[in-house]
Amino acid sequence: MHSGTATLAPSVPVRETFDGKTVWEGVVHVFDLTGHPTATRAYAWSSPIEGSTKRRFFAVLHTERINSPLEAVRAAIVAEHKGEDT
């Protein structure tokens, strides 16, 4: 999705809460990247689509601000609520 070669690193359980309620919980797969022009790591996971049997897949590049699986999930949640692609 973001070009380069990805090698699976450890997968991490993540739980994001807001006002004491869980808004997302699951496993984020961490990938080490080679050949990408700006990122050395990426985070990927899927979530069920509400009202469907299908899943939505996310892939977020590691940046200075998005530097952990939890921050990747948070960025995707914010982008989704703003109507942006992740």
mmCIF file with all atom_site columns, C-alpha atoms in Angstrom:
data_model
loop_
_atom_site.group_PDB
_atom_site.id
_atom_site.type_symbol
_atom_site.label_atom_id
_atom_site.label_alt_id
_atom_site.label_comp_id
_atom_site.label_asym_id
_atom_site.label_entity_id
_atom_site.label_seq_id
_atom_site.pdbx_PDB_ins_code
_atom_site.Cartn_x
_atom_site.Cartn_y
_atom_site.Cartn_z
_atom_site.occupancy
_atom_site.B_iso_or_equiv
_atom_site.pdbx_formal_charge
_atom_site.auth_seq_id
_atom_site.auth_comp_id
_atom_site.auth_asym_id
_atom_site.auth_atom_id
_atom_site.pdbx_PDB_model_num
ATOM 1  C CA . MET A 1 1  ? 0.000   0.000  0.000  1.00 0.00 ? 1  MET A CA 1
ATOM 2  C CA . HIS A 1 2  ? 2.795   2.439  0.872  1.00 0.00 ? 2  HIS A CA 1
ATOM 3  C CA . SER A 1 3  ? 5.549   0.853  -1.306 1.00 0.00 ? 3  SER A CA 1
ATOM 4  C CA . GLY A 1 4  ? 8.796   -0.679 -0.091 1.00 0.00 ? 4  GLY A CA 1
ATOM 5  C CA . THR A 1 5  ? 9.292   -4.096 1.479  1.00 0.00 ? 5  THR A CA 1
ATOM 6  C CA . ALA A 1 6  ? 7.643   -4.938 4.798  1.00 0.00 ? 6  ALA A CA 1
ATOM 7  C CA . THR A 1 7  ? 8.855   -7.461 7.358  1.00 0.00 ? 7  THR A CA 1
ATOM 8  C CA . LEU A 1 8  ? 6.506   -8.409 10.184 1.00 0.00 ? 8  LEU A CA 1
ATOM 9  C CA . ALA A 1 9  ? 7.762   -7.329 13.601 1.00 0.00 ? 9  ALA A CA 1
ATOM 10 C CA . PRO A 1 10 ? 5.906   -8.051 16.858 1.00 0.00 ? 10 PRO A CA 1
ATOM 11 C CA . SER A 1 11 ? 2.124   -7.602 16.925 1.00 0.00 ? 11 SER A CA 1
ATOM 12 C CA . VAL A 1 12 ? 0.807   -5.513 19.790 1.00 0.00 ? 12 VAL A CA 1
ATOM 13 C CA . PRO A 1 13 ? -2.561  -5.559 21.582 1.00 0.00 ? 13 PRO A CA 1
ATOM 14 C CA . VAL A 1 14 ? -4.033  -2.050 21.731 1.00 0.00 ? 14 VAL A CA 1
ATOM 15 C CA . ARG A 1 15 ? -7.015  -0.601 23.571 1.00 0.00 ? 15 ARG A CA 1
ATOM 16 C CA . GLU A 1 16 ? -8.030  3.008  22.960 1.00 0.00 ? 16 GLU A CA 1
ATOM 17 C CA . THR A 1 17 ? -10.494 4.611  25.343 1.00 0.00 ? 17 THR A CA 1
ATOM 18 C CA . PHE A 1 18 ? -12.320 7.915  25.375 1.00 0.00 ? 18 PHE A CA 1
ATOM 19 C CA . ASP A 1 19 ? -14.221 9.201  28.422 1.00 0.00 ? 19 ASP A CA 1
ATOM 20 C CA . GLY A 1 20 ? -13.670 5.836  30.102 1.00 0.00 ? 20 GLY A CA 1
ATOM 21 C CA . LYS A 1 21 ? -15.208 3.834  27.243 1.00 0.00 ? 21 LYS A CA 1
ATOM 22 C CA . THR A 1 22 ? -13.342 1.546  24.857 1.00 0.00 ? 22 THR A CA 1
ATOM 23 C CA . VAL A 1 23 ? -13.565 2.969  21.323 1.00 0.00 ? 23 VAL A CA 1
ATOM 24 C CA . TRP A 1 24 ? -11.257 0.419  19.698 1.00 0.00 ? 24 TRP A CA 1
ATOM 25 C CA . GLU A 1 25 ? -9.607  -2.781 20.851 1.00 0.00 ? 25 GLU A CA 1
ATOM 26 C CA . GLY A 1 26 ? -7.583  -5.233 18.815 1.00 0.00 ? 26 GLY A CA 1
ATOM 27 C CA . VAL A 1 27 ? -4.164  -6.252 17.584 1.00 0.00 ? 27 VAL A CA 1
ATOM 28 C CA . VAL A 1 28 ? -1.929  -3.901 15.590 1.00 0.00 ? 28 VAL A CA 1
ATOM 29 C CA . HIS A 1 29 ? 0.654   -5.593 13.377 1.00 0.00 ? 29 HIS A CA 1
ATOM 30 C CA . VAL A 1 30 ? 3.969   -3.743 13.261 1.00 0.00 ? 30 VAL A CA 1
ATOM 31 C CA . PHE A 1 31 ? 6.081   -3.934 10.109 1.00 0.00 ? 31 PHE A CA 1
ATOM 32 C CA . ASP A 1 32 ? 9.665   -2.853 9.578  1.00 0.00 ? 32 ASP A CA 1
ATOM 33 C CA . LEU A 1 33 ? 10.011  -1.205 6.150  1.00 0.00 ? 33 LEU A CA 1
ATOM 34 C CA . THR A 1 34 ? 12.891  -1.108 3.717  1.00 0.00 ? 34 THR A CA 1
ATOM 35 C CA . GLY A 1 35 ? 12.860  0.858  0.499  1.00 0.00 ? 35 GLY A CA 1
ATOM 36 C CA . HIS A 1 36 ? 10.266  3.409  1.614  1.00 0.00 ? 36 HIS A CA 1
ATOM 37 C CA . PRO A 1 37 ? 11.386  6.994  0.990  1.00 0.00 ? 37 PRO A CA 1
ATOM 38 C CA . THR A 1 38 ? 10.420  8.358  4.429  1.00 0.00 ? 38 THR A CA 1
ATOM 39 C CA . ALA A 1 39 ? 9.267   5.641  6.852  1.00 0.00 ? 39 ALA A CA 1
ATOM 40 C CA . THR A 1 40 ? 11.083  2.733  8.467  1.00 0.00 ? 40 THR A CA 1
ATOM 41 C CA . ARG A 1 41 ? 7.998   1.251  10.115 1.00 0.00 ? 41 ARG A CA 1
ATOM 42 C CA . ALA A 1 42 ? 4.278   0.824  9.467  1.00 0.00 ? 42 ALA A CA 1
ATOM 43 C CA . TYR A 1 43 ? 1.279   -0.236 11.545 1.00 0.00 ? 43 TYR A CA 1
ATOM 44 C CA . ALA A 1 44 ? -1.638  -2.288 10.193 1.00 0.00 ? 44 ALA A CA 1
ATOM 45 C CA . TRP A 1 45 ? -4.899  -3.695 11.539 1.00 0.00 ? 45 TRP A CA 1
ATOM 46 C CA . SER A 1 46 ? -8.500  -4.291 10.602 1.00 0.00 ? 46 SER A CA 1
ATOM 47 C CA . SER A 1 47 ? -11.815 -3.434 12.192 1.00 0.00 ? 47 SER A CA 1
ATOM 48 C CA . PRO A 1 48 ? -15.331 -4.646 11.519 1.00 0.00 ? 48 PRO A CA 1
ATOM 49 C CA . ILE A 1 49 ? -17.532 -2.314 9.508  1.00 0.00 ? 49 ILE A CA 1
ATOM 50 C CA . GLU A 1 50 ? -20.583 -1.489 11.567 1.00 0.00 ? 50 GLU A CA 1
ATOM 51 C CA . GLY A 1 51 ? -23.708 -3.127 10.137 1.00 0.00 ? 51 GLY A CA 1
ATOM 52 C CA . SER A 1 52 ? -21.692 -5.365 7.789  1.00 0.00 ? 52 SER A CA 1
ATOM 53 C CA . THR A 1 53 ? -19.859 -8.670 7.798  1.00 0.00 ? 53 THR A CA 1
ATOM 54 C CA . LYS A 1 54 ? -16.913 -6.975 6.070  1.00 0.00 ? 54 LYS A CA 1
ATOM 55 C CA . ARG A 1 55 ? -13.793 -5.462 7.636  1.00 0.00 ? 55 ARG A CA 1
ATOM 56 C CA . ARG A 1 56 ? -11.938 -2.233 6.964  1.00 0.00 ? 56 ARG A CA 1
ATOM 57 C CA . PHE A 1 57 ? -8.155  -2.450 6.740  1.00 0.00 ? 57 PHE A CA 1
ATOM 58 C CA . PHE A 1 58 ? -5.816  0.264  7.965  1.00 0.00 ? 58 PHE A CA 1
ATOM 59 C CA . ALA A 1 59 ? -2.134  0.884  7.223  1.00 0.00 ? 59 ALA A CA 1
ATOM 60 C CA . VAL A 1 60 ? -0.438  3.862  8.853  1.00 0.00 ? 60 VAL A CA 1
ATOM 61 C CA . LEU A 1 61 ? 3.165   4.925  8.396  1.00 0.00 ? 61 LEU A CA 1
ATOM 62 C CA . HIS A 1 62 ? 5.426   5.627  11.373 1.00 0.00 ? 62 HIS A CA 1
ATOM 63 C CA . THR A 1 63 ? 6.240   9.352  11.682 1.00 0.00 ? 63 THR A CA 1
ATOM 64 C CA . GLU A 1 64 ? 7.626   11.622 14.353 1.00 0.00 ? 64 GLU A CA 1
ATOM 65 C CA . ARG A 1 65 ? 4.103   12.091 15.736 1.00 0.00 ? 65 ARG A CA 1
ATOM 66 C CA . ILE A 1 66 ? 2.757   8.616  14.967 1.00 0.00 ? 66 ILE A CA 1
ATOM 67 C CA . ASN A 1 67 ? 5.455   6.636  16.721 1.00 0.00 ? 67 ASN A CA 1
ATOM 68 C CA . SER A 1 68 ? 3.618   3.682  18.260 1.00 0.00 ? 68 SER A CA 1
ATOM 69 C CA . PRO A 1 69 ? 0.762   1.289  17.511 1.00 0.00 ? 69 PRO A CA 1
ATOM 70 C CA . LEU A 1 70 ? -1.517  3.245  19.859 1.00 0.00 ? 70 LEU A CA 1
ATOM 71 C CA . GLU A 1 71 ? -0.716  6.556  18.144 1.00 0.00 ? 71 GLU A CA 1
ATOM 72 C CA . ALA A 1 72 ? -1.432  4.928  14.755 1.00 0.00 ? 72 ALA A CA 1
ATOM 73 C CA . VAL A 1 73 ? -4.869  3.810  15.953 1.00 0.00 ? 73 VAL A CA 1
ATOM 74 C CA . ARG A 1 74 ? -5.568  7.264  17.379 1.00 0.00 ? 74 ARG A CA 1
ATOM 75 C CA . ALA A 1 75 ? -4.560  8.939  14.102 1.00 0.00 ? 75 ALA A CA 1
ATOM 76 C CA . ALA A 1 76 ? -6.822  6.606  12.120 1.00 0.00 ? 76 ALA A CA 1
ATOM 77 C CA . ILE A 1 77 ? -9.766  7.261  14.436 1.00 0.00 ? 77 ILE A CA 1
ATOM 78 C CA . VAL A 1 78 ? -9.306  11.031 14.090 1.00 0.00 ? 78 VAL A CA 1
ATOM 79 C CA . ALA A 1 79 ? -8.926  10.786 10.296 1.00 0.00 ? 79 ALA A CA 1
ATOM 80 C CA . GLU A 1 80 ? -11.995 8.572  10.020 1.00 0.00 ? 80 GLU A CA 1
ATOM 81 C CA . HIS A 1 81 ? -14.105 11.047 11.980 1.00 0.00 ? 81 HIS A CA 1
ATOM 82 C CA . LYS A 1 82 ? -12.843 13.880 9.777  1.00 0.00 ? 82 LYS A CA 1
ATOM 83 C CA . GLY A 1 83 ? -13.666 11.859 6.651  1.00 0.00 ? 83 GLY A CA 1
ATOM 84 C CA . GLU A 1 84 ? -10.024 11.531 5.529  1.00 0.00 ? 84 GLU A CA 1
ATOM 85 C CA . ASP A 1 85 ? -8.291  8.460  4.092  1.00 0.00 ? 85 ASP A CA 1
ATOM 86 C CA . THR A 1 86 ? -5.644  6.758  6.230  1.00 0.00 ? 86 THR A CA 1
#
